[in-house]
mmCIF file of C-alpha atoms in Angstrom:
data_model
loop_
_atom_site.group_PDB
_atom_site.id
_atom_site.type_symbol
_atom_site.label_atom_id
_atom_site.label_comp_id
_atom_site.label_asym_id
_atom_site.label_seq_id
_atom_site.Cartn_x
_atom_site.Cartn_y
_atom_site.Cartn_z
ATOM 1 C CA LEU A 218 0.226 0.221 0.329
ATOM 2 C CA GLU A 219 1.618 3.285 -1.104
ATOM 3 C CA TRP A 220 -1.310 6.027 -0.590
ATOM 4 C CA THR A 221 -4.448 5.988 1.670
ATOM 5 C CA GLU A 222 -7.089 8.647 2.404
ATOM 6 C CA ALA A 223 -8.358 7.232 6.074
ATOM 7 C CA PRO A 224 -11.007 7.591 7.221
ATOM 8 C CA PRO A 225 -13.134 8.965 4.174
ATOM 9 C CA ARG A 226 -13.250 12.699 4.433
ATOM 10 C CA GLY A 227 -15.962 14.295 6.328
ATOM 11 C CA ARG A 228 -16.463 10.898 8.356
ATOM 12 C CA PRO A 229 -15.848 11.691 12.081
ATOM 13 C CA GLY A 230 -13.896 9.291 14.344
ATOM 14 C CA ALA A 231 -10.312 8.040 15.052
ATOM 15 C CA LEU A 232 -8.270 5.744 13.143
ATOM 16 C CA GLY A 233 -8.110 2.300 14.436
ATOM 17 C CA PRO A 234 -4.029 1.383 15.353
ATOM 18 C CA GLY A 235 -3.778 -0.917 12.238
ATOM 19 C CA VAL A 236 -2.943 2.492 10.294
ATOM 20 C CA TRP A 237 0.301 3.243 12.234
ATOM 21 C CA GLY A 238 1.610 0.050 11.875
ATOM 22 C CA LEU A 239 1.426 0.259 7.947
ATOM 23 C CA ALA A 240 5.704 0.394 7.646
ATOM 24 C CA SER A 241 5.607 0.754 4.128
ATOM 25 C CA LEU A 242 2.816 3.244 3.528
ATOM 26 C CA ARG A 243 4.231 6.298 1.575
ATOM 27 C CA HIS A 244 1.492 8.699 1.604
ATOM 28 C CA LEU A 245 -1.474 9.578 4.226
ATOM 29 C CA GLU A 246 -3.862 11.987 3.970
ATOM 30 C CA LEU A 247 -6.035 12.707 6.458
ATOM 31 C CA ARG A 248 -7.513 15.948 5.891
ATOM 32 C CA GLN A 249 -10.838 17.376 7.241
ATOM 33 C CA VAL A 250 -11.377 14.190 9.033
ATOM 34 C CA SER A 251 -12.681 15.482 12.406
ATOM 35 C CA LEU A 252 -10.187 13.047 14.247
ATOM 36 C CA GLY A 253 -10.030 15.241 17.224
ATOM 37 C CA ALA A 254 -7.025 13.321 18.833
ATOM 38 C CA ARG A 255 -2.743 13.506 19.084
ATOM 39 C CA LEU A 256 -0.882 12.156 16.601
ATOM 40 C CA PRO A 257 0.573 8.937 18.521
ATOM 41 C CA SER A 258 4.034 7.980 19.033
ATOM 42 C CA GLU A 259 3.477 5.240 16.744
ATOM 43 C CA LEU A 260 3.426 7.354 13.918
ATOM 44 C CA GLY A 261 7.427 6.821 13.871
ATOM 45 C CA ARG A 262 7.396 3.780 12.990
ATOM 46 C CA MET A 263 6.162 4.602 9.008
ATOM 47 C CA ALA A 264 9.169 4.524 7.957
ATOM 48 C CA SER A 265 8.838 4.966 4.372
ATOM 49 C CA LEU A 266 6.181 7.981 4.821
ATOM 50 C CA THR A 267 7.420 10.337 2.335
ATOM 51 C CA ARG A 268 4.211 12.875 2.484
ATOM 52 C CA LEU A 269 1.669 13.340 6.029
ATOM 53 C CA GLU A 270 -1.368 15.763 5.892
ATOM 54 C CA CYS A 271 -3.678 15.952 7.957
ATOM 55 C CA ALA A 272 -5.018 19.456 7.318
ATOM 56 C CA SER A 273 -8.090 20.946 9.149
ATOM 57 C CA CYS A 274 -8.517 17.182 11.146
ATOM 58 C CA GLY A 275 -9.069 18.363 14.425
ATOM 59 C CA LEU A 276 -5.707 17.596 15.877
ATOM 60 C CA VAL A 277 -4.675 17.850 19.727
ATOM 61 C CA GLY A 278 -1.736 18.124 21.734
ATOM 62 C CA SER A 279 1.371 18.400 20.406
ATOM 63 C CA LEU A 280 3.620 17.060 17.653
ATOM 64 C CA PRO A 281 5.257 13.717 18.863
ATOM 65 C CA SER A 282 8.865 13.769 19.349
ATOM 66 C CA GLU A 283 8.921 10.502 17.112
ATOM 67 C CA VAL A 284 7.833 12.253 14.302
ATOM 68 C CA GLY A 285 11.482 12.877 13.859
ATOM 69 C CA ALA A 286 12.081 9.160 13.355
ATOM 70 C CA LEU A 287 10.221 9.882 9.405
ATOM 71 C CA THR A 288 13.631 10.095 7.844
ATOM 72 C CA ALA A 289 11.821 9.753 4.379
ATOM 73 C CA LEU A 290 9.419 12.541 4.682
ATOM 74 C CA ARG A 291 9.380 15.266 2.132
ATOM 75 C CA ALA A 292 6.250 16.874 3.268
ATOM 76 C CA LEU A 293 4.264 17.459 6.709
ATOM 77 C CA GLU A 294 1.483 19.810 6.201
ATOM 78 C CA ALA A 295 -0.885 19.804 9.327
ATOM 79 C CA PRO A 296 -2.145 23.514 9.031
ATOM 80 C CA ASP A 297 -5.761 24.806 10.633
ATOM 81 C CA ASN A 298 -5.329 22.301 13.774
ATOM 82 C CA ALA A 299 -6.078 25.498 16.428
ATOM 83 C CA ASN A 300 -5.361 22.770 19.178
ATOM 84 C CA LEU A 301 -2.583 21.202 17.725
ATOM 85 C CA THR A 302 -0.360 23.006 20.679
ATOM 86 C CA GLY A 303 3.032 23.102 22.294
ATOM 87 C CA ARG A 304 6.439 23.574 21.162
ATOM 88 C CA LEU A 305 7.938 22.060 18.047
ATOM 89 C CA PRO A 306 9.970 19.243 18.263
ATOM 90 C CA THR A 307 13.501 19.554 17.948
ATOM 91 C CA GLU A 308 13.802 15.885 15.961
ATOM 92 C CA LEU A 309 12.255 17.355 13.016
ATOM 93 C CA ALA A 310 15.652 18.456 12.412
ATOM 94 C CA ARG A 311 16.092 14.750 11.708
ATOM 95 C CA LEU A 312 14.109 15.520 8.555
ATOM 96 C CA SER A 313 16.981 15.963 6.165
ATOM 97 C CA THR A 314 14.611 15.194 3.053
ATOM 98 C CA LEU A 315 11.984 17.482 4.315
ATOM 99 C CA THR A 316 11.378 20.112 1.513
ATOM 100 C CA ALA A 317 7.620 21.145 3.109
ATOM 101 C CA LEU A 318 6.589 21.937 6.598
ATOM 102 C CA SER A 319 3.293 23.694 6.734
ATOM 103 C CA LEU A 320 1.653 24.283 10.142
ATOM 104 C CA ARG A 321 -0.132 27.347 9.582
ATOM 105 C CA THR A 322 -2.919 28.726 12.129
ATOM 106 C CA CYS A 323 -2.319 25.559 14.650
ATOM 107 C CA GLY A 324 -1.497 26.794 18.200
ATOM 108 C CA LEU A 325 1.926 26.082 18.266
ATOM 109 C CA THR A 326 4.070 28.462 21.234
ATOM 110 C CA GLY A 327 7.881 28.728 21.330
ATOM 111 C CA PRO A 328 10.492 29.422 18.981
ATOM 112 C CA LEU A 329 11.317 27.364 16.027
ATOM 113 C CA PRO A 330 13.905 24.836 16.445
ATOM 114 C CA ALA A 331 16.885 26.361 15.458
ATOM 115 C CA GLY A 332 17.720 22.837 13.418
ATOM 116 C CA LEU A 333 14.941 23.408 10.928
ATOM 117 C CA ALA A 334 17.424 26.002 9.300
ATOM 118 C CA ARG A 335 20.037 23.652 8.794
ATOM 119 C CA LEU A 336 17.552 21.701 7.012
ATOM 120 C CA ALA A 337 19.531 22.151 3.318
ATOM 121 C CA ALA A 338 16.288 20.589 1.335
ATOM 122 C CA LEU A 339 13.773 22.750 2.815
ATOM 123 C CA GLU A 340 11.897 24.633 0.418
ATOM 124 C CA SER A 341 8.655 25.840 2.111
ATOM 125 C CA LEU A 342 8.250 26.584 5.469
ATOM 126 C CA GLY A 343 4.608 27.731 6.573
ATOM 127 C CA VAL A 344 4.189 28.611 10.291
ATOM 128 C CA ALA A 345 2.271 31.995 10.706
ATOM 129 C CA TYR A 346 -0.770 32.610 12.642
ATOM 130 C CA ASN A 347 0.765 30.544 15.851
ATOM 131 C CA ARG A 348 1.833 31.935 19.401
ATOM 132 C CA LEU A 349 5.450 31.541 17.976
ATOM 133 C CA ASP A 350 7.986 34.121 20.027
ATOM 134 C CA GLY A 351 11.849 34.597 20.541
ATOM 135 C CA PRO A 352 14.151 35.125 18.084
ATOM 136 C CA LEU A 353 14.441 33.348 15.009
ATOM 137 C CA GLY A 354 18.594 32.838 16.080
ATOM 138 C CA PRO A 355 21.565 33.342 13.504
ATOM 139 C CA ALA A 356 21.031 29.746 11.920
ATOM 140 C CA PHE A 357 18.008 31.307 10.243
ATOM 141 C CA SER A 358 19.880 34.412 9.099
ATOM 142 C CA THR A 359 22.151 31.768 6.736
ATOM 143 C CA MET A 360 18.681 29.798 5.248
ATOM 144 C CA SER A 361 19.141 30.123 1.935
ATOM 145 C CA ASP A 362 16.276 31.770 -0.470
ATOM 146 C CA LYS A 363 14.020 29.480 -1.414
ATOM 147 C CA GLY A 364 11.280 30.308 -0.370
ATOM 148 C CA ALA A 365 11.740 29.215 3.234
ATOM 149 C CA ALA A 366 13.097 32.115 4.578
ATOM 150 C CA ALA A 367 11.562 32.823 7.766
ATOM 151 C CA GLY A 368 11.407 36.802 8.102
ATOM 152 C CA ALA A 369 11.358 38.826 11.174
ATOM 153 C CA THR A 370 10.670 37.926 14.755
ATOM 154 C CA ALA A 371 6.615 37.954 15.333
ATOM 155 C CA ALA A 372 5.146 39.474 18.527
ATOM 156 C CA ALA A 373 3.710 37.054 20.857
ATOM 157 C CA GLY A 374 -0.209 36.681 21.117
ATOM 158 C CA ALA A 375 -3.479 34.811 19.990
ATOM 159 C CA GLY A 376 -3.044 36.320 16.574
ATOM 160 C CA ALA A 377 0.295 36.972 16.039
ATOM 161 C CA GLY A 378 3.164 34.261 14.715
ATOM 162 C CA THR A 379 6.279 33.784 12.856
ATOM 163 C CA GLY A 380 5.697 33.951 9.158
ATOM 164 C CA ALA A 381 7.436 32.201 6.417
ATOM 165 C CA ALA A 382 6.397 31.197 2.851
#
């Protein structure tokens, strides 16, 4: 199995635990499925995953640190999940093949992990409309201008965030 959309769009409910054991799955699309759940730590077992899409699906809690084990991941797209909160895991810096990271309009807080600036393949970084704060740090000033340049430090607040392309 290379691709699955589960559960079907618009149908509420949690995914069965079997989905997270699909080690050869390459593309998992969970857009607009009203999960209302956390991404489980078992996500880290999906070693072949290259694309994870979970936009507007009611994610809660924080991204699990095990996301750093998804070393084949090229795109992580989880925008529009207002209850996806907490800090971004520093383990995201392990994703050397990551080209797109979209976490716009979530409830993320804290600074961007400095290791994101060292991801040479990163072409698109979308983190606007979160509650990110703190300086971007010198690592971000050396990012190549491929659409991932992260701009200036944003003001803290409910509607403010560090914006990027």
